[in-house]
Amino acid sequence: MDPLSRLPPECLHMVIGILKEQGDTSTLASLIRTNKHIASSTLPFLYSDPYQWAPFVIRRDFNPKLVNIAHKLTCLLLHQIPVSCISPMLTFAFPDLMPQTRPPSTFDYLRHISHLRLGSWAIAHHTTDKQRLSKNKPDILEDQDFQRQWQLDHALIGCESVAMEEVLRNSRYCVLAFQEANWALASPILEQLRSLTIPVSDIQSYHGVVSRLRRLESVDIVMDTVLTRPSKYRDMFALTSEQRGELNSRLDATFRFMISFFRDHAALFPNQLKTAQFHDGKFWMQAPQHCPELIQFKVFEMLPPLARTRILTTTDLLQSLAHPLSSAVNRIEEIVQEQGPKRWLLRPENSQQYLQQCRSLKSLALVEVPKGIFSWAVDERLRKDKLAGDTITNIITTTGDPHKRPELSAQDSKGSAILEHHLPPLSTVTLQDGSPTFLDDLDDLAFAFSKTLQQLTVRASTLNPLPEPKPVLYGQGWVDLPVLTHLSLDVGYCRLVIDRALLTHCPNLVTLALTDNTMVYYCRDLVPCLPADLPRINKIQLKGWSALTFDTATLHTTPNLTDLSITMHCVYFGVQFIPPLEELDRSFGIAGDSITTTTTDDAVELTAPAIPRSVWTWDWYLPQLKTLTLTVEFALRFQFRMLRGCPSLHMLSLDCSSVHKTHVRTVTTADLFSPTSPNEISDNEQGTSSAATRITAPNLQKLTIFGRWVVQDAILSEFLTGMFPELQDLTMARWSGCTLEGFVDMVRTTSRTTTATGPQPERINKFRTLRLDFHNTSSKKLARLGLWKCGGGGIGKVGVAVHKEGESAFYLDRRTQVHYCLV
């Protein structure tokens, strides 16, 4: 006898259990083939939940060399069924079940099964074989009931092509095969099953044997028949009155038997069935099927509350909500609604009551947010703050000593109870909803949980563009949020208008992202925010209205900033809106009258100017900054002297592409040097002073500059290799003043400079990739400059250094995405 067989049963079971935990199915299968003793010990581990081991997606139809393991497992298990119980439908779906092909069974696999969970992946799709369809077709595929069901499926999904008709007929056939295979395997062992898959189309059969399911703890309801129409077909294909009546009959029968199944099981075996799941069977690829949430809610009301649950996913949410006063709700720490809308809230008052009971809740993620969901928390916070204030006042009035507050509150049992009834320690909130209506409740959230909220992420970005962006006001009435480290708000095509003091309430922010898709604006509408002190922040991303109202004085307090992005949404591809220069100057208080005159048809109004926007001083010291991205007016007014305070900058992107041709930025020698005194060199001077210092970004490797930049050939070398000595990747578009010849000459000159310390030439530039916008260059000119086409214009080679005959080669990327190499 082998050593493994000599082990005591307990030790042998421990070894096999470890193999099961490791998912080592091949070893478990090998153990079954050793001897009877080891096989009898292994079978319960391998076949207790047999389909957990089977891949679900491999199909023989696509590749003859691939095997559908789940289908082979189903065949193996069906071989345990007596021949007299195998229907013609099963022998048609599983040809190996034919009497002459049935091998003798060595083991009784079925008696070990506790969890029978089949899916559509366990049924092979053979109806594409027309020759096979013409032979041995079961009568059930030809009877009137099958034809009526298929015709209703066809009407609901609304596909008119002949090919689609065959696909739907095949789907209906697979549903029947799935029903019969599931029933054939389940019916002999119903008494031993702890979990079971039930096709919703065959729920009546399982309702008839509910008294045999005394051990059942979990049910998977598979939506395998068409009950709902895809929304895209509802307007395209209308149902006849007869079809509508048949659909109503199908719905009524299905859900009536489903409710009865759960109700009768709960009456026979109270609290035995604990969980139920409802999911699409994936039989109808054109029309995924889902059980209505109201039906699920009725089912969950008949099930016991979830016990000892700390994390709720979408699947568990409805069942937990069905028992909002359960003691288990108080232990929930995380709610994750992954898909939506699921209407788990059903009624706002239910959601408020439910969340109020989750006293241990730390993390909340929702994809559907009802109005007023946090109002209960605001009420609690106000009552608690009022009670605390009244208690302190009462102590001071009574004793004159505020330090005796604990003794007094302990004497007041009612007051003490309320003070100890803390709000849930909610620290992480993620809200994703296609409607911006829930944004009104964010102020309630921030106020109520200000002492515990650490991360707040909001996404309402599924909105469609609006003719006039709807302003969304956020941050009004905020109190300090001392532990908030992550704030991310995205309101899509609405306009995110934050309170002027919002950032001043978040002193410990680490990441800040405020986003909307504002495209066009008037400077007179801008009200800048107040500067904030953010010493810990390392990432700021502002897009849209928040970028326009940001106070740049905040950057004087951000020494740990590593990523700064201030951008706007494009009006159309590659082009953005920038106000007229005069309007920009007035908005920054640089020029213009203090009072503007507005003339209407009836009267003349005098309007005081808006609060001037903060001046961009470009003198911030950001030693950790690695990435800087500016667009529109921010890129247009960019001053390169900012680079002096950014020694770690790795990537710089400037894009001032504008719909107006007047927005032009000229780079002169004065931009490349900084004066030793503020008055020595002005922004408009063309020369340099002997005392001026070259501006350099010593670590910058990637530079992207789009827009009407005027850069002359004469300063290309000073600009690109002098200011950016480590530059490797350059992308430019819509420049003027410079020429392709100038770039070629700059590259070749700086590649062959000889140093004074040795005879070997030293390459000054570090270029690896150049993407240059010279799309009108002729082939003759390219040849004359020594450029040759590389790799058939393969885009995949972008960014790769090429070497030929010992010389460096660089990509010149035209707007047509044709790549050339400079040699």
mmCIF file of N, CA, C and O in Angstrom, residues 369-419:
data_model
loop_
_atom_site.group_PDB
_atom_site.id
_atom_site.type_symbol
_atom_site.label_atom_id
_atom_site.label_comp_id
_atom_site.label_asym_id
_atom_site.label_seq_id
_atom_site.Cartn_x
_atom_site.Cartn_y
_atom_site.Cartn_z
ATOM 1 N N VAL A 369 -28.240 57.988 -6.419
ATOM 2 C CA VAL A 369 -28.291 58.744 -5.169
ATOM 3 C C VAL A 369 -29.606 59.513 -5.099
ATOM 4 O O VAL A 369 -29.847 60.405 -5.909
ATOM 5 N N PRO A 370 -30.462 59.207 -4.135
ATOM 6 C CA PRO A 370 -31.739 59.918 -4.020
ATOM 7 C C PRO A 370 -31.561 61.255 -3.313
ATOM 8 O O PRO A 370 -30.599 61.462 -2.564
ATOM 9 N N LYS A 371 -32.474 62.131 -3.557
ATOM 10 C CA LYS A 371 -32.417 63.450 -2.938
ATOM 11 C C LYS A 371 -32.696 63.334 -1.448
ATOM 12 O O LYS A 371 -33.583 62.613 -1.010
ATOM 13 N N GLY A 372 -31.927 64.065 -0.670
ATOM 14 C CA GLY A 372 -32.122 64.085 0.771
ATOM 15 C C GLY A 372 -31.558 62.893 1.512
ATOM 16 O O GLY A 372 -31.940 62.646 2.655
ATOM 17 N N ILE A 373 -30.633 62.168 0.893
ATOM 18 C CA ILE A 373 -30.167 60.922 1.504
ATOM 19 C C ILE A 373 -29.386 61.165 2.794
ATOM 20 O O ILE A 373 -29.326 60.302 3.667
ATOM 21 N N PHE A 374 -28.787 62.354 2.951
ATOM 22 C CA PHE A 374 -27.985 62.624 4.147
ATOM 23 C C PHE A 374 -28.642 63.636 5.092
ATOM 24 O O PHE A 374 -27.997 64.112 6.027
ATOM 25 N N SER A 375 -29.894 63.941 4.870
ATOM 26 C CA SER A 375 -30.548 64.949 5.707
ATOM 27 C C SER A 375 -30.663 64.493 7.159
ATOM 28 O O SER A 375 -30.573 65.303 8.085
ATOM 29 N N TRP A 376 -30.852 63.208 7.373
ATOM 30 C CA TRP A 376 -30.944 62.693 8.751
ATOM 31 C C TRP A 376 -29.635 62.940 9.510
ATOM 32 O O TRP A 376 -29.651 63.235 10.713
ATOM 33 N N ALA A 377 -28.498 62.832 8.798
ATOM 34 C CA ALA A 377 -27.210 63.039 9.460
ATOM 35 C C ALA A 377 -27.033 64.498 9.861
ATOM 36 O O ALA A 377 -26.443 64.797 10.911
ATOM 37 N N VAL A 378 -27.531 65.403 9.022
ATOM 38 C CA VAL A 378 -27.454 66.826 9.360
ATOM 39 C C VAL A 378 -28.265 67.106 10.615
ATOM 40 O O VAL A 378 -27.816 67.828 11.525
ATOM 41 N N ASP A 379 -29.463 66.533 10.690
ATOM 42 C CA ASP A 379 -30.302 66.736 11.870
ATOM 43 C C ASP A 379 -29.607 66.224 13.130
ATOM 44 O O ASP A 379 -29.628 66.877 14.183
ATOM 45 N N GLU A 380 -29.000 65.042 13.019
ATOM 46 C CA GLU A 380 -28.301 64.496 14.187
ATOM 47 C C GLU A 380 -27.130 65.380 14.594
ATOM 48 O O GLU A 380 -26.892 65.615 15.786
ATOM 49 N N ARG A 381 -26.393 65.848 13.604
ATOM 50 C CA ARG A 381 -25.225 66.689 13.916
ATOM 51 C C ARG A 381 -25.667 67.987 14.587
ATOM 52 O O ARG A 381 -25.054 68.433 15.569
ATOM 53 N N LEU A 382 -26.723 68.598 14.080
ATOM 54 C CA LEU A 382 -27.202 69.845 14.674
ATOM 55 C C LEU A 382 -27.692 69.632 16.097
ATOM 56 O O LEU A 382 -27.409 70.439 16.995
ATOM 57 N N ARG A 383 -28.437 68.546 16.317
ATOM 58 C CA ARG A 383 -28.935 68.277 17.675
ATOM 59 C C ARG A 383 -27.789 68.012 18.634
ATOM 60 O O ARG A 383 -27.789 68.481 19.772
ATOM 61 N N LYS A 384 -26.796 67.251 18.141
ATOM 62 C CA LYS A 384 -25.671 66.927 19.008
ATOM 63 C C LYS A 384 -24.858 68.179 19.335
ATOM 64 O O LYS A 384 -24.459 68.389 20.495
ATOM 65 N N ASP A 385 -24.608 69.018 18.321
ATOM 66 C CA ASP A 385 -23.852 70.244 18.565
ATOM 67 C C ASP A 385 -24.601 71.170 19.517
ATOM 68 O O ASP A 385 -23.997 71.810 20.395
ATOM 69 N N LYS A 386 -25.932 71.238 19.340
ATOM 70 C CA LYS A 386 -26.721 72.094 20.220
ATOM 71 C C LYS A 386 -26.696 71.569 21.653
ATOM 72 O O LYS A 386 -26.543 72.343 22.612
ATOM 73 N N LEU A 387 -26.811 70.253 21.796
ATOM 74 C CA LEU A 387 -26.792 69.680 23.133
ATOM 75 C C LEU A 387 -25.437 69.888 23.798
ATOM 76 O O LEU A 387 -25.345 70.225 24.983
ATOM 77 N N ALA A 388 -24.365 69.719 23.007
ATOM 78 C CA ALA A 388 -23.029 69.921 23.575
ATOM 79 C C ALA A 388 -22.845 71.371 24.004
ATOM 80 O O ALA A 388 -22.283 71.655 25.078
ATOM 81 N N GLY A 389 -23.318 72.303 23.155
ATOM 82 C CA GLY A 389 -23.199 73.719 23.523
ATOM 83 C C GLY A 389 -24.024 74.060 24.741
ATOM 84 O O GLY A 389 -23.560 74.795 25.633
ATOM 85 N N ASP A 390 -25.250 73.516 24.798
ATOM 86 C CA ASP A 390 -26.097 73.782 25.970
ATOM 87 C C ASP A 390 -25.493 73.193 27.229
ATOM 88 O O ASP A 390 -25.576 73.781 28.327
ATOM 89 N N THR A 391 -24.857 72.010 27.089
ATOM 90 C CA THR A 391 -24.264 71.366 28.262
ATOM 91 C C THR A 391 -23.112 72.201 28.824
ATOM 92 O O THR A 391 -22.989 72.406 30.033
ATOM 93 N N ILE A 392 -22.259 72.700 27.929
ATOM 94 C CA ILE A 392 -21.129 73.526 28.377
ATOM 95 C C ILE A 392 -21.634 74.804 29.036
ATOM 96 O O ILE A 392 -21.142 75.232 30.090
ATOM 97 N N THR A 393 -22.642 75.410 28.399
ATOM 98 C CA THR A 393 -23.211 76.634 28.979
ATOM 99 C C THR A 393 -23.782 76.363 30.351
ATOM 100 O O THR A 393 -23.611 77.150 31.301
ATOM 101 N N ASN A 394 -24.469 75.230 30.481
ATOM 102 C CA ASN A 394 -25.071 74.873 31.762
ATOM 103 C C ASN A 394 -24.001 74.624 32.828
ATOM 104 O O ASN A 394 -24.138 75.014 34.001
ATOM 105 N N ILE A 395 -22.885 74.005 32.417
ATOM 106 C CA ILE A 395 -21.793 73.733 33.366
ATOM 107 C C ILE A 395 -21.183 75.035 33.860
ATOM 108 O O ILE A 395 -20.950 75.237 35.056
ATOM 109 N N ILE A 396 -20.893 75.913 32.905
ATOM 110 C CA ILE A 396 -20.268 77.190 33.277
ATOM 111 C C ILE A 396 -21.199 78.003 34.172
ATOM 112 O O ILE A 396 -20.783 78.629 35.154
ATOM 113 N N THR A 397 -22.501 77.976 33.821
ATOM 114 C CA THR A 397 -23.464 78.734 34.619
ATOM 115 C C THR A 397 -23.600 78.166 36.017
ATOM 116 O O THR A 397 -23.698 78.898 37.011
ATOM 117 N N THR A 398 -23.573 76.828 36.116
ATOM 118 C CA THR A 398 -23.802 76.179 37.407
ATOM 119 C C THR A 398 -22.561 76.167 38.284
ATOM 120 O O THR A 398 -22.608 76.472 39.479
ATOM 121 N N THR A 399 -21.424 75.826 37.698
ATOM 122 C CA THR A 399 -20.210 75.636 38.493
ATOM 123 C C THR A 399 -19.153 76.687 38.244
ATOM 124 O O THR A 399 -18.216 76.836 39.037
ATOM 125 N N GLY A 400 -19.277 77.381 37.116
ATOM 126 C CA GLY A 400 -18.240 78.340 36.754
ATOM 127 C C GLY A 400 -16.964 77.696 36.283
ATOM 128 O O GLY A 400 -15.955 78.372 36.090
ATOM 129 N N ASP A 401 -16.989 76.357 36.088
ATOM 130 C CA ASP A 401 -15.771 75.631 35.677
ATOM 131 C C ASP A 401 -16.121 74.702 34.522
ATOM 132 O O ASP A 401 -16.782 73.677 34.734
ATOM 133 N N PRO A 402 -15.705 75.025 33.291
ATOM 134 C CA PRO A 402 -16.034 74.169 32.151
ATOM 135 C C PRO A 402 -15.347 72.816 32.209
ATOM 136 O O PRO A 402 -15.751 71.886 31.515
ATOM 137 N N HIS A 403 -14.312 72.624 33.044
ATOM 138 C CA HIS A 403 -13.607 71.352 33.122
ATOM 139 C C HIS A 403 -14.415 70.292 33.864
ATOM 140 O O HIS A 403 -14.027 69.121 33.878
ATOM 141 N N LYS A 404 -15.534 70.681 34.474
ATOM 142 C CA LYS A 404 -16.353 69.705 35.181
ATOM 143 C C LYS A 404 -17.469 69.144 34.302
ATOM 144 O O LYS A 404 -18.411 68.546 34.789
ATOM 145 N N ARG A 405 -17.308 69.316 32.987
ATOM 146 C CA ARG A 405 -18.329 68.834 32.059
ATOM 147 C C ARG A 405 -18.577 67.326 32.156
ATOM 148 O O ARG A 405 -19.720 66.890 32.178
ATOM 149 N N PRO A 406 -17.568 66.448 32.262
ATOM 150 C CA PRO A 406 -17.843 65.013 32.331
ATOM 151 C C PRO A 406 -18.701 64.621 33.516
ATOM 152 O O PRO A 406 -19.610 63.798 33.391
ATOM 153 N N GLU A 407 -18.430 65.230 34.694
ATOM 154 C CA GLU A 407 -19.212 64.859 35.862
ATOM 155 C C GLU A 407 -20.675 65.249 35.709
ATOM 156 O O GLU A 407 -21.584 64.495 36.036
ATOM 157 N N LEU A 408 -20.907 66.429 35.130
ATOM 158 C CA LEU A 408 -22.280 66.899 34.991
ATOM 159 C C LEU A 408 -23.015 66.093 33.930
ATOM 160 O O LEU A 408 -24.166 65.709 34.117
ATOM 161 N N SER A 409 -22.343 65.808 32.822
ATOM 162 C CA SER A 409 -23.019 65.065 31.763
ATOM 163 C C SER A 409 -23.319 63.648 32.214
ATOM 164 O O SER A 409 -24.281 63.037 31.771
ATOM 165 N N ALA A 410 -22.489 63.104 33.080
ATOM 166 C CA ALA A 410 -22.750 61.761 33.576
ATOM 167 C C ALA A 410 -23.998 61.736 34.450
ATOM 168 O O ALA A 410 -24.710 60.734 34.504
ATOM 169 N N GLN A 411 -24.279 62.862 35.138
ATOM 170 C CA GLN A 411 -25.481 62.915 35.965
ATOM 171 C C GLN A 411 -26.735 63.037 35.122
ATOM 172 O O GLN A 411 -27.802 62.614 35.534
ATOM 173 N N ASP A 412 -26.588 63.644 33.932
ATOM 174 C CA ASP A 412 -27.736 63.821 33.053
ATOM 175 C C ASP A 412 -27.779 62.642 32.093
ATOM 176 O O ASP A 412 -27.099 62.621 31.068
ATOM 177 N N SER A 413 -28.554 61.602 32.450
ATOM 178 C CA SER A 413 -28.536 60.370 31.651
ATOM 179 C C SER A 413 -29.031 60.600 30.236
ATOM 180 O O SER A 413 -28.503 60.056 29.265
ATOM 181 N N LYS A 414 -30.054 61.418 30.070
ATOM 182 C CA LYS A 414 -30.592 61.669 28.736
ATOM 183 C C LYS A 414 -29.581 62.405 27.866
ATOM 184 O O LYS A 414 -29.325 62.033 26.732
ATOM 185 N N GLY A 415 -28.969 63.459 28.421
ATOM 186 C CA GLY A 415 -27.977 64.196 27.662
ATOM 187 C C GLY A 415 -26.766 63.346 27.346
ATOM 188 O O GLY A 415 -26.199 63.406 26.269
ATOM 189 N N SER A 416 -26.346 62.517 28.301
ATOM 190 C CA SER A 416 -25.180 61.668 28.077
ATOM 191 C C SER A 416 -25.445 60.676 26.964
ATOM 192 O O SER A 416 -24.575 60.398 26.140
ATOM 193 N N ALA A 417 -26.640 60.114 26.908
ATOM 194 C CA ALA A 417 -26.968 59.128 25.866
ATOM 195 C C ALA A 417 -26.888 59.745 24.485
ATOM 196 O O ALA A 417 -26.379 59.144 23.538
ATOM 197 N N ILE A 418 -27.379 60.954 24.353
ATOM 198 C CA ILE A 418 -27.353 61.602 23.041
ATOM 199 C C ILE A 418 -25.927 61.951 22.641
ATOM 200 O O ILE A 418 -25.524 61.778 21.488
ATOM 201 N N LEU A 419 -25.125 62.411 23.595
ATOM 202 C CA LEU A 419 -23.749 62.760 23.274
ATOM 203 C C LEU A 419 -22.946 61.542 22.837
ATOM 204 O O LEU A 419 -22.048 61.631 22.010
#
